[in-house]
mmCIF file of C-alpha atoms and ligand atoms in Angstrom:
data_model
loop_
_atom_site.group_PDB
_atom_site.id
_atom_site.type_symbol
_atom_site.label_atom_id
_atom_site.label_comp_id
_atom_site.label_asym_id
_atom_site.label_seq_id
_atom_site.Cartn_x
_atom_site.Cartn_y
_atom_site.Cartn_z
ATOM 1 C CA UNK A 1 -34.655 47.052 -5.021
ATOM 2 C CA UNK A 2 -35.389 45.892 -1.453
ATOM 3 C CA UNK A 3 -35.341 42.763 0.409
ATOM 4 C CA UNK A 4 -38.913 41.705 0.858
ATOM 5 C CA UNK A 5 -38.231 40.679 4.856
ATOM 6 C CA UNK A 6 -35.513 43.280 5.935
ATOM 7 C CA UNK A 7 -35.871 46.747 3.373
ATOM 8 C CA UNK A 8 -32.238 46.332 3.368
ATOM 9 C CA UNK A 9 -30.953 46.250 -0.363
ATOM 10 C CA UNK A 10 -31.798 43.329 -2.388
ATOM 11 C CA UNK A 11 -29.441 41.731 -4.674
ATOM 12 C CA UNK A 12 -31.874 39.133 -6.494
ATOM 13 C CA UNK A 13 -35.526 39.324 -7.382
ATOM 14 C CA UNK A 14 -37.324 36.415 -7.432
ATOM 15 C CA UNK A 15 -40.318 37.060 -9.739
ATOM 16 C CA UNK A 16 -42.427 33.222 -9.055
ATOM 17 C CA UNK A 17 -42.214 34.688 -5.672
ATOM 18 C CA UNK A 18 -43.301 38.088 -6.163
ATOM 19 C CA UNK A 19 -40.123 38.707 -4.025
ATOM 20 C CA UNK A 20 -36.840 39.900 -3.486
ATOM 21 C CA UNK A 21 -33.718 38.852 -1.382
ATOM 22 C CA UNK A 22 -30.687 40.459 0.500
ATOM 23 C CA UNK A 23 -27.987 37.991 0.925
ATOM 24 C CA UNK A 24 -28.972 37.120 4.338
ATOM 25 C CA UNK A 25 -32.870 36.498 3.648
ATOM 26 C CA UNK A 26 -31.574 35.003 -0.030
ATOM 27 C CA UNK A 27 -29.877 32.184 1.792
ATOM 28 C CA UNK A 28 -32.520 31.933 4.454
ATOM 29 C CA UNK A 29 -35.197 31.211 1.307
ATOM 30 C CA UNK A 30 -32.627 28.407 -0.294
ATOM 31 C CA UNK A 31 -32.702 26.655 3.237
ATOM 32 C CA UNK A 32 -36.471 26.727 3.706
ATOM 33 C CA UNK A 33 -36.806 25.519 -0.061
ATOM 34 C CA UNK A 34 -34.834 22.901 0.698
ATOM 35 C CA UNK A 35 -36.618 22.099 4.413
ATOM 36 C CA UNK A 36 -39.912 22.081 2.845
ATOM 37 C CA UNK A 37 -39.295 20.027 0.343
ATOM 38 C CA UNK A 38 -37.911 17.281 2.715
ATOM 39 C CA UNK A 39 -40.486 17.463 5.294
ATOM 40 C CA UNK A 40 -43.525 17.709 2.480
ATOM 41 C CA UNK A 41 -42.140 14.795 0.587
ATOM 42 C CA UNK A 42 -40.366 12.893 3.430
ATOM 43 C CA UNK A 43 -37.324 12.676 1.517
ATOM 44 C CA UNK A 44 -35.473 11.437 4.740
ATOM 45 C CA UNK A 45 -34.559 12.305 8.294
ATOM 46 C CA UNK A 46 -31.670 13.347 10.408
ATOM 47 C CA UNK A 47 -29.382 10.652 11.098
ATOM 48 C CA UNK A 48 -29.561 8.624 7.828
ATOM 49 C CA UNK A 49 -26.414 8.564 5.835
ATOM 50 C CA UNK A 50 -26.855 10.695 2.598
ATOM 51 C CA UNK A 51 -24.535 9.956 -0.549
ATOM 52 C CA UNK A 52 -24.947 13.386 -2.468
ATOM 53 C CA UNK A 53 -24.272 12.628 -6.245
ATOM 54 C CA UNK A 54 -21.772 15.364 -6.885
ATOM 55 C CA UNK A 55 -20.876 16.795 -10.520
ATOM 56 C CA UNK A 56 -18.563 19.899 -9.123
ATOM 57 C CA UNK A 57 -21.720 22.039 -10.937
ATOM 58 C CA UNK A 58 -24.211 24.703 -8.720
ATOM 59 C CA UNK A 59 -26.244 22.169 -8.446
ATOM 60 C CA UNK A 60 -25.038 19.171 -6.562
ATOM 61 C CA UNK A 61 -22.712 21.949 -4.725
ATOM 62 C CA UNK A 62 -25.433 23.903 -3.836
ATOM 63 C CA UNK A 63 -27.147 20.622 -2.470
ATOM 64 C CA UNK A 64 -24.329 18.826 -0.605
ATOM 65 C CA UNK A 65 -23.736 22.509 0.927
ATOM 66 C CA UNK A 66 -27.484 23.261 2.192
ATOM 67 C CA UNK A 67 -27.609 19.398 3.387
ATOM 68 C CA UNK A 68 -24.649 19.498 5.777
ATOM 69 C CA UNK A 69 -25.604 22.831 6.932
ATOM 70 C CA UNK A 70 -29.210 21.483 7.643
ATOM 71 C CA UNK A 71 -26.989 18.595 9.736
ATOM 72 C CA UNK A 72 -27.093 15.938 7.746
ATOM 73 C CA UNK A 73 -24.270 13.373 7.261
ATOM 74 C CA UNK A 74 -24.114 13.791 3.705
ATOM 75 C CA UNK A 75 -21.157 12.260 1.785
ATOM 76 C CA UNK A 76 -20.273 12.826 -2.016
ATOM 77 C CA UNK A 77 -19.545 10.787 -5.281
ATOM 78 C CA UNK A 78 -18.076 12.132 -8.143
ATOM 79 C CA UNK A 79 -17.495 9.725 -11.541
ATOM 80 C CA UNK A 80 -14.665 10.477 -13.721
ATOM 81 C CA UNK A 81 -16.687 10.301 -16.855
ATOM 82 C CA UNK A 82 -13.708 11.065 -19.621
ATOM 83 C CA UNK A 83 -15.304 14.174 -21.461
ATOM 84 C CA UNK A 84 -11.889 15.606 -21.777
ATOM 85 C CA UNK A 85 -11.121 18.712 -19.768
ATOM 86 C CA UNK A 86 -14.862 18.982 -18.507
ATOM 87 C CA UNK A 87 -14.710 16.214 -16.506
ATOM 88 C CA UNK A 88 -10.976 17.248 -14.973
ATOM 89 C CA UNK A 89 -12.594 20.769 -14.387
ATOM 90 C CA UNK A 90 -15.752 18.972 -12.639
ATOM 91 C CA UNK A 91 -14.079 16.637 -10.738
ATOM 92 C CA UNK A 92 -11.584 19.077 -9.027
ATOM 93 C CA UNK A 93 -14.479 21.413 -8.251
ATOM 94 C CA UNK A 94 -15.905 18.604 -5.980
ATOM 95 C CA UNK A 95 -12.855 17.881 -4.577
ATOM 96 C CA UNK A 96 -11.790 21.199 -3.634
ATOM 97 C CA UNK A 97 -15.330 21.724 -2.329
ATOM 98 C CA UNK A 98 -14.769 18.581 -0.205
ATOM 99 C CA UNK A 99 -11.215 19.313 1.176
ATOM 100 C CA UNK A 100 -12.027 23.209 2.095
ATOM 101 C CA UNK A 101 -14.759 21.816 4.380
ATOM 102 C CA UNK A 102 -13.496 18.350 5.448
ATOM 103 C CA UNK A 103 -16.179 16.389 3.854
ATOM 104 C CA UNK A 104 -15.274 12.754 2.598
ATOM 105 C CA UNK A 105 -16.073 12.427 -1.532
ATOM 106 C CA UNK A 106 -15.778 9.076 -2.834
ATOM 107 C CA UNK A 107 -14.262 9.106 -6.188
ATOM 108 C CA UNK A 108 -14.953 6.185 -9.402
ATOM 109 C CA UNK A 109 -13.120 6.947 -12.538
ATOM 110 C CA UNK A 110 -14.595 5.460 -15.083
ATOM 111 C CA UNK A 111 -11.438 5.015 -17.225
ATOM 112 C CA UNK A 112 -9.255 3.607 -14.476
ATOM 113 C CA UNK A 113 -11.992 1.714 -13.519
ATOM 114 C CA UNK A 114 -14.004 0.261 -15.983
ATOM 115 C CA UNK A 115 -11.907 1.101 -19.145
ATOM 116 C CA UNK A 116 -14.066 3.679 -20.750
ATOM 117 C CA UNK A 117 -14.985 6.751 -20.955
ATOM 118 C CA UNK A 118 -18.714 8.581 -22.071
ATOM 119 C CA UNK A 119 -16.716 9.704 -25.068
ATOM 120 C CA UNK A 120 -15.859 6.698 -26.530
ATOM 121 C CA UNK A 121 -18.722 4.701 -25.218
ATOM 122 C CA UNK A 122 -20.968 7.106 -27.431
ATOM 123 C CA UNK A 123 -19.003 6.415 -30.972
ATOM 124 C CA UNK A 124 -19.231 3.107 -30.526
ATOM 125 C CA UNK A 125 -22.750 2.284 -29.626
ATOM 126 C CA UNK A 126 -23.421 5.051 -32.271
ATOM 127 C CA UNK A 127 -25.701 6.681 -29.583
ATOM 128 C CA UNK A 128 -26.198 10.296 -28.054
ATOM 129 C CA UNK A 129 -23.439 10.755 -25.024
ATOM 130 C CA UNK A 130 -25.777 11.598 -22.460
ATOM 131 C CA UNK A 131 -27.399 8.185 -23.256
ATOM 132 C CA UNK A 132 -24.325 5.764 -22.211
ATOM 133 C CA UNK A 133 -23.101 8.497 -19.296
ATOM 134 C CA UNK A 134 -26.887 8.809 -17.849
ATOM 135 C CA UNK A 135 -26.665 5.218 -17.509
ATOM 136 C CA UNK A 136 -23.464 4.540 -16.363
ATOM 137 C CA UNK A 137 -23.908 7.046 -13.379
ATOM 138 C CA UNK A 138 -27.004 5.671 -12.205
ATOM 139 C CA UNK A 139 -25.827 2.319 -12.224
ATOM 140 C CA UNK A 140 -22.654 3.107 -10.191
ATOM 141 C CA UNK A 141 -24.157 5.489 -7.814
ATOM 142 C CA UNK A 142 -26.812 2.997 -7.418
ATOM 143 C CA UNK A 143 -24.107 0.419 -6.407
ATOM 144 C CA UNK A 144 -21.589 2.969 -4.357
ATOM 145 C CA UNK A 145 -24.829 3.829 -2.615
ATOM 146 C CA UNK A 146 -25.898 -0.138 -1.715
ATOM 147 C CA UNK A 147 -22.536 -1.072 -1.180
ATOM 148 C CA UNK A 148 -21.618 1.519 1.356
ATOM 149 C CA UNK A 149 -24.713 0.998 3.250
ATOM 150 C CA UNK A 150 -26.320 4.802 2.910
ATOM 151 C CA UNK A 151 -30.156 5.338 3.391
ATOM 152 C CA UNK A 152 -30.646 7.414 0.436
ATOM 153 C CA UNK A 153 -29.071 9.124 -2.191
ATOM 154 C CA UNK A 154 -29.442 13.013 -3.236
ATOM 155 C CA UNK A 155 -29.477 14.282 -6.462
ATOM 156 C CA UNK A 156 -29.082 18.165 -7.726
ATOM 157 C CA UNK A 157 -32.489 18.063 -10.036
ATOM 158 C CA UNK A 158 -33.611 21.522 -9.700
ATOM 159 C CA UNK A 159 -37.083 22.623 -10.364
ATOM 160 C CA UNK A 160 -36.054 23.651 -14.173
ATOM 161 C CA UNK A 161 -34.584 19.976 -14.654
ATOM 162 C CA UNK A 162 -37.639 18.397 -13.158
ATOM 163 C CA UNK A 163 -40.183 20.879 -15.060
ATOM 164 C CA UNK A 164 -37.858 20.231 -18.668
ATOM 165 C CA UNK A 165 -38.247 16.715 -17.892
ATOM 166 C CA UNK A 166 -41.884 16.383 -17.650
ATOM 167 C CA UNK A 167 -42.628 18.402 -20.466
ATOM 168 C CA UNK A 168 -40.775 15.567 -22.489
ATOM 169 C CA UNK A 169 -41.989 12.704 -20.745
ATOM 170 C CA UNK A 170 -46.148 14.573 -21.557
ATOM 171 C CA UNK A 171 -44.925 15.557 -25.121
ATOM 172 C CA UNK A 172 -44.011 12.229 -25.964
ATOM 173 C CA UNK A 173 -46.343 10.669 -23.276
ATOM 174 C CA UNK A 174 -43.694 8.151 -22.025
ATOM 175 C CA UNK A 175 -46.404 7.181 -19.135
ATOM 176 C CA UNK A 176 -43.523 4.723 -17.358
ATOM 177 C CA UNK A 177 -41.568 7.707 -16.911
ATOM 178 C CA UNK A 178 -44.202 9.731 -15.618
ATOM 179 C CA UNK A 179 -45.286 7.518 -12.980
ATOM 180 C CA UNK A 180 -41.521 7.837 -11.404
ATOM 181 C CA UNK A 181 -41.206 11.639 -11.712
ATOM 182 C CA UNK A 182 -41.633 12.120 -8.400
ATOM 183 C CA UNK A 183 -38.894 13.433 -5.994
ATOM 184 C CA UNK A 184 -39.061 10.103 -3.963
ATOM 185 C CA UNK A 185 -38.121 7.223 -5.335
ATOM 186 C CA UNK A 186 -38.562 4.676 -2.637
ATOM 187 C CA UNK A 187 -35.931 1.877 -1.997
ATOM 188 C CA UNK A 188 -36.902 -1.350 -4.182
ATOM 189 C CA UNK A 189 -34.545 -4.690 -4.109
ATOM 190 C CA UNK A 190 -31.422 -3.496 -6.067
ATOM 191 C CA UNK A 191 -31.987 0.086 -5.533
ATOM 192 C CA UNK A 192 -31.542 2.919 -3.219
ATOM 193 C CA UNK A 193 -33.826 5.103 -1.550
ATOM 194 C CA UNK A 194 -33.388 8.656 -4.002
ATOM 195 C CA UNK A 195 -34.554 12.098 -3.555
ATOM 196 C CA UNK A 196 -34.433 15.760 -5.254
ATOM 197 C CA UNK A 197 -34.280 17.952 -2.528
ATOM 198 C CA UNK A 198 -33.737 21.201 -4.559
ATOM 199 C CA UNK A 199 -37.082 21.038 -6.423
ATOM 200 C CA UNK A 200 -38.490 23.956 -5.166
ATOM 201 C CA UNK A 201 -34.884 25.867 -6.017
ATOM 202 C CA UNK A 202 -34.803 27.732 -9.832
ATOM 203 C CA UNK A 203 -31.013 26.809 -11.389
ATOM 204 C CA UNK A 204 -30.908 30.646 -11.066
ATOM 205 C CA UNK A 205 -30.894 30.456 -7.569
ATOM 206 C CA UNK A 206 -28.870 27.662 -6.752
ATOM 207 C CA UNK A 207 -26.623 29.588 -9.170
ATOM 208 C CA UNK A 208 -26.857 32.686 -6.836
ATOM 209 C CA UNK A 209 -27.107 30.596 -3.947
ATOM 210 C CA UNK A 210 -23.253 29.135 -4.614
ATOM 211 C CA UNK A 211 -22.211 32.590 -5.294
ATOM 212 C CA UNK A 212 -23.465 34.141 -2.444
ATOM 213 C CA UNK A 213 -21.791 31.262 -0.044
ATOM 214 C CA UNK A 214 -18.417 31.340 -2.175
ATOM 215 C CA UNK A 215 -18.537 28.033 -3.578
ATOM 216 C CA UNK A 216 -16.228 27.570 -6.848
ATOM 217 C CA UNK A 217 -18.272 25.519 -8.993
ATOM 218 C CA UNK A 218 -17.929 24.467 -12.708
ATOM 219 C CA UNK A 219 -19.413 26.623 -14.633
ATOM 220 C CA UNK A 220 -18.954 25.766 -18.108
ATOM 221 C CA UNK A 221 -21.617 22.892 -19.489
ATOM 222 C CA UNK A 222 -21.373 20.017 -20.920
ATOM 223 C CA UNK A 223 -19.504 19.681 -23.941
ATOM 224 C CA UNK A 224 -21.665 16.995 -25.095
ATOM 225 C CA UNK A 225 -25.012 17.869 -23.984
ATOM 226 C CA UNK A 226 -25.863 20.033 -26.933
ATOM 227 C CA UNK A 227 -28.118 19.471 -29.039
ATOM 228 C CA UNK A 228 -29.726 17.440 -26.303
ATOM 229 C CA UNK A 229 -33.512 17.501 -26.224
ATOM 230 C CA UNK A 230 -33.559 18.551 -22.646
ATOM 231 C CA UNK A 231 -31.853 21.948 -23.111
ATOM 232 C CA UNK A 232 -34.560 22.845 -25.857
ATOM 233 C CA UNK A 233 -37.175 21.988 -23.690
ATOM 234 C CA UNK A 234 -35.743 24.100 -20.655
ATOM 235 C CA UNK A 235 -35.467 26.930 -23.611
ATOM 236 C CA UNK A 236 -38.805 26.426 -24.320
ATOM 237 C CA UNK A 237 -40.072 26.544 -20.504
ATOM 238 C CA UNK A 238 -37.846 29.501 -20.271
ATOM 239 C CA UNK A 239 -39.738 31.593 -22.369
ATOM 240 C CA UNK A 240 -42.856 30.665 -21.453
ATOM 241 C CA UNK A 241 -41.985 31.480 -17.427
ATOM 242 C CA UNK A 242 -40.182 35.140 -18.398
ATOM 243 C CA UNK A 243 -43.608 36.003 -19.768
ATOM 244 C CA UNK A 244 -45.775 33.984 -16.850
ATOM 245 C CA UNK A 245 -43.663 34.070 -14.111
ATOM 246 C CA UNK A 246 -44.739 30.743 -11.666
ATOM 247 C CA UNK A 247 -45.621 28.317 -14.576
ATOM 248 C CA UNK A 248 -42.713 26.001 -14.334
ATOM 249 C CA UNK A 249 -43.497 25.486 -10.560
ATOM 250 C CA UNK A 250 -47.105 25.096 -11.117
ATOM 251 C CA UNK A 251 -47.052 22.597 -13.980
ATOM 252 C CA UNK A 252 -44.639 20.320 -11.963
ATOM 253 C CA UNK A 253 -46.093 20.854 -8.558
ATOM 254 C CA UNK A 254 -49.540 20.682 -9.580
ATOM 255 C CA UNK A 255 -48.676 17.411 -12.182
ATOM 256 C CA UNK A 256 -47.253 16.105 -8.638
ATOM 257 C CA UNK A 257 -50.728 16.934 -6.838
ATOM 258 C CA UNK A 258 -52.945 16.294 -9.589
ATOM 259 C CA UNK A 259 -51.699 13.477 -11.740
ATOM 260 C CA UNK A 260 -48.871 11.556 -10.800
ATOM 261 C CA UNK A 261 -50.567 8.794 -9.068
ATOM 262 C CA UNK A 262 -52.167 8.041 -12.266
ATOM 263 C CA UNK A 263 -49.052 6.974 -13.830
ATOM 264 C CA UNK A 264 -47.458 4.928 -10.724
ATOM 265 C CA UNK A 265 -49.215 1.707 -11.554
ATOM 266 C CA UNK A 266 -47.301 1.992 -15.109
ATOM 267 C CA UNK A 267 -43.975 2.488 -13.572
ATOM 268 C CA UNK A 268 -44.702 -0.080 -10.694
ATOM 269 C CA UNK A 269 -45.647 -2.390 -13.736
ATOM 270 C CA UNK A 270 -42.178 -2.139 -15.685
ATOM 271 C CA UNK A 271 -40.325 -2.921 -12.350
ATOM 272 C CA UNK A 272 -41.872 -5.961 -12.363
ATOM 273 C CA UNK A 273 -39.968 -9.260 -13.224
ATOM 274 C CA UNK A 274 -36.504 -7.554 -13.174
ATOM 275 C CA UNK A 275 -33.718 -10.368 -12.004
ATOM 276 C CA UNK A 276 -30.329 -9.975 -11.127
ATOM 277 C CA UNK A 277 -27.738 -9.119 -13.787
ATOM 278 C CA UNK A 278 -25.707 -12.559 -13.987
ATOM 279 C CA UNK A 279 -22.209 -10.780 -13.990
ATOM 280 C CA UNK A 280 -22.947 -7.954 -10.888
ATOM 281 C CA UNK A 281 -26.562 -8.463 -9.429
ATOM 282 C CA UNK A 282 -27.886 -5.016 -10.663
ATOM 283 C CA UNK A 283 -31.685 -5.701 -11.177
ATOM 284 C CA UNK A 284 -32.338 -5.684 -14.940
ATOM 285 C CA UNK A 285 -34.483 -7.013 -17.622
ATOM 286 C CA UNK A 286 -32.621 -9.665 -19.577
ATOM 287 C CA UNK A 287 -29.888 -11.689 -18.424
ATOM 288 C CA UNK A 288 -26.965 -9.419 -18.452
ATOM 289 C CA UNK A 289 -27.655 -5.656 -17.088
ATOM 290 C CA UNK A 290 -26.744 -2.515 -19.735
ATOM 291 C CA UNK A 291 -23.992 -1.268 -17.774
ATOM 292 C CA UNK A 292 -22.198 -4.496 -18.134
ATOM 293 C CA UNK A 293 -23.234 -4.977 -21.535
ATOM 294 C CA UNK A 294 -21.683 -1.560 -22.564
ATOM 295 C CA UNK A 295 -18.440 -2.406 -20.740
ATOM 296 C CA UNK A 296 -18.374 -5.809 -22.354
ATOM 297 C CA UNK A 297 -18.683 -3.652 -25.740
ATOM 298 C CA UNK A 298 -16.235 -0.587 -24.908
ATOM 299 C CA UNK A 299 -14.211 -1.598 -22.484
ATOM 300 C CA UNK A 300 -10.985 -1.611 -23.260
ATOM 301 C CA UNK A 301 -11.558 0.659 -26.427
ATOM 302 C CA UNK A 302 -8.921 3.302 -27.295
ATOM 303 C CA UNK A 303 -9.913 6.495 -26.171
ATOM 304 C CA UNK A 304 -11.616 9.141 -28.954
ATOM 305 C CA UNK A 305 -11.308 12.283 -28.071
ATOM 306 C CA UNK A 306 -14.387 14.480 -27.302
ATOM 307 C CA UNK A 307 -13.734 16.482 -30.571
ATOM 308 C CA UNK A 308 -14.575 13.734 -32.859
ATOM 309 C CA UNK A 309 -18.026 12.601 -31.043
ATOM 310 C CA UNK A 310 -20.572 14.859 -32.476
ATOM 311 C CA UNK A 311 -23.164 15.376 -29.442
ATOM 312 C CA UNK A 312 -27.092 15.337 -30.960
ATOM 313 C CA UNK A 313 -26.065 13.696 -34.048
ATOM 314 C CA UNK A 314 -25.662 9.914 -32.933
ATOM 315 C CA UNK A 315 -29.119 7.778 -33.173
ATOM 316 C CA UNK A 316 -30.888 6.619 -30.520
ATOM 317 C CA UNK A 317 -32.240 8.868 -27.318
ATOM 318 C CA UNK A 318 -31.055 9.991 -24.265
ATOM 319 C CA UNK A 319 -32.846 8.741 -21.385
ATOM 320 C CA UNK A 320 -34.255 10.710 -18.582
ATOM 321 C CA UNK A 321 -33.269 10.745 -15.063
ATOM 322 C CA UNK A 322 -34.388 8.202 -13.517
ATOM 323 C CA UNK A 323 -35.057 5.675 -15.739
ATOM 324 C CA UNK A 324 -33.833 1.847 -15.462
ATOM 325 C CA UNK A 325 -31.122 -0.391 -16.464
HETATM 326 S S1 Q46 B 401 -22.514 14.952 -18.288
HETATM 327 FE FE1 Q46 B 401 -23.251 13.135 -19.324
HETATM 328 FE FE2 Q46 B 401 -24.704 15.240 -18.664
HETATM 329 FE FE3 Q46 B 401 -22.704 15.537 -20.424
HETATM 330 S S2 Q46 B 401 -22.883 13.564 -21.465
HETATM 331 FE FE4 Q46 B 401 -24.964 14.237 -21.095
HETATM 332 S S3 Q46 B 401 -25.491 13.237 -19.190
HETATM 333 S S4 Q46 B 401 -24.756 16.359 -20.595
HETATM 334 S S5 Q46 B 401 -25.726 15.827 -16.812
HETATM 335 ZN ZN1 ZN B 402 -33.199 40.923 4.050
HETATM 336 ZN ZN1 ZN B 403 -24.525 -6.014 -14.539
#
């Protein structure tokens, strides 16, 4: 096999792109991704202040890496989120990434902090993990992000999250969801600027990508995440691309081109009449915002250990990235 640009040997193939990669021209590609997806959807320009929402995974790795090599001041945030020897695993992969290269990571744990954790949180609101811990993080990096004053906040969606993601939001036609599926979100009172810059990146290549530039990321998943609907539908979309190689990039790129205006006036719609939480000023529907609400509930709690919350099994849904307090 043979790199595509050089003839030199190859050491990924990239079917989508009827290509294939020596190191060198492999993490020349990743860059480009990344630059075209910035300029195309003006995610943001150099100078602003990025705060990269870091899980110690390929992902936000991968990102936080490719953004300060591009030059951006791009700072991280990792959140302590309890799932037992997952989270310590994920949380000193982000800090050892951060101290090898001098980069400031702010760290929340939400234990020490808040007096929870995602495991506990889930058996007692009786709901899926990632529901309470998809929450929680958007609400604090949401504040971290205000607080400290950054223009915008990255996230690690790569084009198989954003692609799984859809195909949920169409299969169940949650329209609200679909009009904010876009890489941009813009800045609204109460909330940052956010933007995906990896959406034209495969996980497989930002998996290859943090090989190739020797970054020690977490590689075990979530203990909790199974029998989440997401992974099914990434299994799904998985099949589908082995035997169609391209599909998952054209059904989100082309819903982006195509469709998602439609949905905008639905999303612009629900953000309409949110007020300011009464106990920390988040915007939010009723009085009191869910993030409070759940540490008013669990706060506090004694801690249950990850073995004895059965992920998939609770009732209730996890929510999509994204998607407001
Ligand atoms: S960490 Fe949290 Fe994820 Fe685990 S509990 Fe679900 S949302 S799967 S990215
Ligand atoms: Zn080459
Ligand atoms: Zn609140």
């Amino acid at each position: 096999m043979k790199c595509t640009v050089c003839r030199g040997p190859a050491v990924i193939d990239l079917r989508r792109h009827n290509a294939n990669f020596c190191p060198e021209h492999f993490l020349r590609f990743c860059r480009d991704q990344v630059v075209r997806a910035i300029d195309d959807h003006g995610m943001m320009a150099p100078g602003q202040r990025v705060l990269v929402a870091v899980s110690g995974g390929k992902d936000s790795l991968a990102l936080w890496d490719l953004l300060v090599e591009l030059g951006y001041d791009a700072e991280g945030m990792v959140i302590g989120l309890g799932i037992g020897d997952y989270s310590d695993a994920s949380t000193a992969a982000a800090v050892a990434f951060a101290e090898q290269r001098g980069l400031r990571l702010h760290r929340i744990d939400l234990r020490g902090e808040y007096g929870y954790d995602i495991p506990t949180a889930s058996a007692v609101t009786r709901r899926v993990p990632c529901s309470s811990c998809g929450m929680s993080k958007r609400h604090l990096i949401d504040k971290a992000a205000l607080d400290g004053g950054y223009d915008v906040v990255a996230t690690g969606h790569n084009l198989d999250d954003e692609a799984a993601v859809l195909l949920g939001n169409v299969l169940h036609w949650q329209t609200e969801y679909l009009g904010r599926q876009e890489p941009v979100l813009a800045e609204r009172p109460g909330f940052p600027r956010k933007v995906k810059p990896l959406v034209r990146l495969a996980e497989r290549e930002t998996a290859a990508y943090c090989v190739l530039r020797g970054i020690d990321y977490m590689v075990e998943e979530c203990p909790m995440a199974a029998g989440n609907r997401h992974l099914r539908y990434k299994a799904a979309l998985d099949e589908i691309e082995a035997a169609s190689p391209g599909t998952k990039h054209a059904f989100y790129f082309e819903f982006l081109a195509r469709a998602a205006d439609r949905f905008r006036p639905e999303a612009a719609a629900a953000q309409e009449g949110l007020t300011p939480c009464t106990s920390c000023g988040a915007p939010t529907t009723g009085e009191v915002c869910a993030f409070c609400r759940l540490v008013e509930r669990v706060g506090g709690r004694e801690p249950v250990p990850v073995e004895l919350v059965r992920p998939g099994r609770r009732r209730g849904k996890a929510r999509k990235a994204g998607a407001a307090t």
